[in-house]
Amino acid sequence: MESKIKETTEKRIFIKSYPKFQQIEALIKAMNLPENKNPQISIIGKFDEDPLDATKNVAALEEEMETKCKALFPYPIDFGILSNPEIGTIFITGFLVSTFLQEIERKEIGAMLTGPFGILRGLGIYPESAALNLKALQLGRYLLIVRGTKKELKAL
């Protein structure tokens, strides 16, 4: 009897924090994303409460980040901004925007104290990894989250 190995299409999660947004830009450009396929990628970052360029107001900084994020992808992506009491003001782009902005009793899940942790846990990320990545976000690092099959993630 011959046994066949079946290629699994089960989705997995890749999450990693980066100190510089340029590192994420380089990684996504290297992925050479096709125009006709929309991989599940999200970027989460924190807006600095004390911007280095004091001449720009918060709205201009938010618009600049939205433009930078959308320029990374050859297809339209979502972008959102919210304030979390533990992390601060964060932006999120990609497949997780609707989850972070989903409201429960008129409050966005991502704006709730334990909302981001719960979202990461809901994706299947281990508690320790979720906590470490959220701490990195709180310290100003950027999170890259990609959901895909084992084969798709292996390319990363």
Tab-separated table of C-alpha atoms in Angstrom:
chain	number	residue	atom	x	y	z
A	1	MET	CA	0.000	0.000	0.000
A	2	GLU	CA	1.351	3.395	-1.003
A	3	SER	CA	1.023	6.324	1.310
A	4	LYS	CA	0.735	9.806	-0.102
A	5	ILE	CA	1.732	12.947	1.678
A	6	LYS	CA	-0.980	15.538	1.311
A	7	GLU	CA	0.057	19.197	1.059
A	8	THR	CA	-1.768	20.982	3.847
A	9	THR	CA	-3.549	24.253	3.217
A	10	GLU	CA	-3.951	24.960	6.914
A	11	LYS	CA	-3.196	28.614	7.652
A	12	ARG	CA	-0.383	29.515	10.017
A	13	ILE	CA	0.847	32.799	11.469
A	14	PHE	CA	4.232	34.482	11.168
A	15	ILE	CA	4.791	37.391	13.554
A	16	LYS	CA	7.964	39.348	14.106
A	17	SER	CA	8.874	42.771	15.465
A	18	TYR	CA	11.275	45.115	13.713
A	19	PRO	CA	12.897	48.260	15.117
A	20	LYS	CA	12.684	50.158	11.816
A	21	PHE	CA	9.814	50.496	9.369
A	22	GLN	CA	12.358	50.360	6.532
A	23	GLN	CA	13.080	46.727	7.438
A	24	ILE	CA	9.431	45.828	6.861
A	25	GLU	CA	9.410	47.848	3.624
A	26	ALA	CA	12.447	45.898	2.357
A	27	LEU	CA	10.949	42.540	3.347
A	28	ILE	CA	7.609	43.220	1.659
A	29	LYS	CA	9.314	44.496	-1.505
A	30	ALA	CA	11.454	41.338	-1.559
A	31	MET	CA	8.294	39.230	-1.346
A	32	ASN	CA	7.385	40.505	-4.843
A	33	LEU	CA	3.652	40.354	-4.162
A	34	PRO	CA	1.478	39.587	-7.188
A	35	GLU	CA	-1.154	42.153	-8.171
A	36	ASN	CA	-3.883	39.566	-8.517
A	37	LYS	CA	-3.387	37.916	-5.121
A	38	ASN	CA	-4.032	39.509	-1.752
A	39	PRO	CA	-1.890	37.723	0.864
A	40	GLN	CA	-2.912	38.223	4.452
A	41	ILE	CA	-0.358	40.715	5.741
A	42	SER	CA	-0.746	43.264	8.523
A	43	ILE	CA	1.622	45.856	9.925
A	44	ILE	CA	1.066	47.387	13.342
A	45	GLY	CA	3.053	50.312	14.667
A	46	LYS	CA	2.916	52.908	17.388
A	47	PHE	CA	2.858	56.632	16.777
A	48	ASP	CA	5.484	58.358	18.868
A	49	GLU	CA	3.868	60.690	21.386
A	50	ASP	CA	6.828	63.069	21.002
A	51	PRO	CA	7.414	63.224	17.241
A	52	LEU	CA	10.962	64.132	16.237
A	53	ASP	CA	9.591	66.539	13.638
A	54	ALA	CA	7.593	68.952	15.794
A	55	THR	CA	6.573	70.903	12.687
A	56	LYS	CA	4.198	68.116	11.625
A	57	ASN	CA	0.895	67.722	13.396
A	58	VAL	CA	-0.542	64.341	14.328
A	59	ALA	CA	-2.915	64.262	11.343
A	60	ALA	CA	-0.006	64.823	8.939
A	61	LEU	CA	2.017	62.020	10.591
A	62	GLU	CA	-0.956	59.666	10.364
A	63	GLU	CA	-1.526	60.527	6.694
A	64	GLU	CA	2.175	60.036	5.934
A	65	MET	CA	2.176	56.563	7.532
A	66	GLU	CA	-1.008	55.576	5.698
A	67	THR	CA	0.602	56.610	2.394
A	68	LYS	CA	3.786	54.658	3.211
A	69	CYS	CA	1.842	51.510	4.107
A	70	LYS	CA	-0.443	51.604	1.084
A	71	ALA	CA	2.534	52.138	-1.241
A	72	LEU	CA	3.976	48.766	-0.170
A	73	PHE	CA	1.186	46.758	-1.766
A	74	PRO	CA	0.157	46.441	-5.424
A	75	TYR	CA	-3.511	46.102	-4.350
A	76	PRO	CA	-5.770	48.177	-2.077
A	77	ILE	CA	-5.361	47.610	1.672
A	78	ASP	CA	-7.208	48.843	4.744
A	79	PHE	CA	-5.659	51.257	7.227
A	80	GLY	CA	-6.853	52.241	10.698
A	81	ILE	CA	-5.777	54.225	13.730
A	82	LEU	CA	-6.832	53.764	17.327
A	83	SER	CA	-5.708	54.523	20.834
A	84	ASN	CA	-5.028	51.738	23.305
A	85	PRO	CA	-4.619	52.667	27.010
A	86	GLU	CA	-1.600	50.396	27.464
A	87	ILE	CA	0.212	50.857	24.143
A	88	GLY	CA	-0.737	54.359	23.000
A	89	THR	CA	-1.878	55.478	19.547
A	90	ILE	CA	-1.295	52.745	16.999
A	91	PHE	CA	-1.852	52.249	13.295
A	92	ILE	CA	-2.748	48.992	11.670
A	93	THR	CA	-2.890	48.046	8.047
A	94	GLY	CA	-3.891	44.932	6.186
A	95	PHE	CA	-6.096	41.987	7.023
A	96	LEU	CA	-6.372	42.694	10.768
A	97	VAL	CA	-7.790	46.236	10.480
A	98	SER	CA	-11.426	45.126	10.642
A	99	THR	CA	-10.705	42.952	13.691
A	100	PHE	CA	-8.969	45.761	15.603
A	101	LEU	CA	-11.680	48.287	14.665
A	102	GLN	CA	-14.623	45.940	15.357
A	103	GLU	CA	-16.781	47.542	18.035
A	104	ILE	CA	-18.238	45.960	21.141
A	105	GLU	CA	-20.568	48.249	23.062
A	106	ARG	CA	-19.297	51.236	21.025
A	107	LYS	CA	-15.638	50.581	21.790
A	108	GLU	CA	-13.112	49.209	19.311
A	109	ILE	CA	-11.641	45.852	20.316
A	110	GLY	CA	-8.103	47.124	19.659
A	111	ALA	CA	-8.748	50.102	21.966
A	112	MET	CA	-9.671	47.853	24.891
A	113	LEU	CA	-6.986	47.181	27.474
A	114	THR	CA	-6.577	43.488	26.610
A	115	GLY	CA	-7.955	43.742	23.051
A	116	PRO	CA	-4.681	43.411	21.094
A	117	PHE	CA	-3.588	40.469	23.259
A	118	GLY	CA	-6.930	38.745	22.667
A	119	ILE	CA	-6.711	39.325	18.915
A	120	LEU	CA	-3.219	37.824	18.723
A	121	ARG	CA	-4.300	34.872	20.857
A	122	GLY	CA	-7.316	34.414	18.584
A	123	LEU	CA	-4.918	34.051	15.657
A	124	GLY	CA	-3.289	31.146	17.473
A	125	ILE	CA	-0.215	32.978	18.762
A	126	TYR	CA	1.062	31.546	22.059
A	127	PRO	CA	0.478	33.762	25.132
A	128	GLU	CA	4.198	34.348	25.725
A	129	SER	CA	4.810	35.355	22.106
A	130	ALA	CA	1.735	37.602	22.047
A	131	ALA	CA	2.879	39.364	25.234
A	132	LEU	CA	6.467	39.795	23.990
A	133	ASN	CA	5.347	41.196	20.642
A	134	LEU	CA	2.919	43.632	22.267
A	135	LYS	CA	5.689	44.778	24.625
A	136	ALA	CA	7.877	45.375	21.558
A	137	LEU	CA	5.054	47.401	20.003
A	138	GLN	CA	4.680	49.409	23.192
A	139	LEU	CA	8.435	50.180	23.048
A	140	GLY	CA	8.077	51.546	19.511
A	141	ARG	CA	8.876	48.524	17.340
A	142	TYR	CA	6.749	47.554	14.337
A	143	LEU	CA	4.959	44.225	14.067
A	144	LEU	CA	4.670	42.300	10.828
A	145	ILE	CA	1.984	39.626	10.865
A	146	VAL	CA	1.495	37.281	7.925
A	147	ARG	CA	-1.090	34.517	7.696
A	148	GLY	CA	-0.545	31.823	5.096
A	149	THR	CA	0.122	28.182	4.427
A	150	LYS	CA	3.379	26.559	5.515
A	151	LYS	CA	4.631	26.798	1.932
A	152	GLU	CA	3.755	30.517	1.664
A	153	LEU	CA	5.399	31.346	4.992
A	154	LYS	CA	8.516	29.353	4.179
A	155	ALA	CA	9.355	32.018	1.585
A	156	LEU	CA	9.749	34.516	4.425
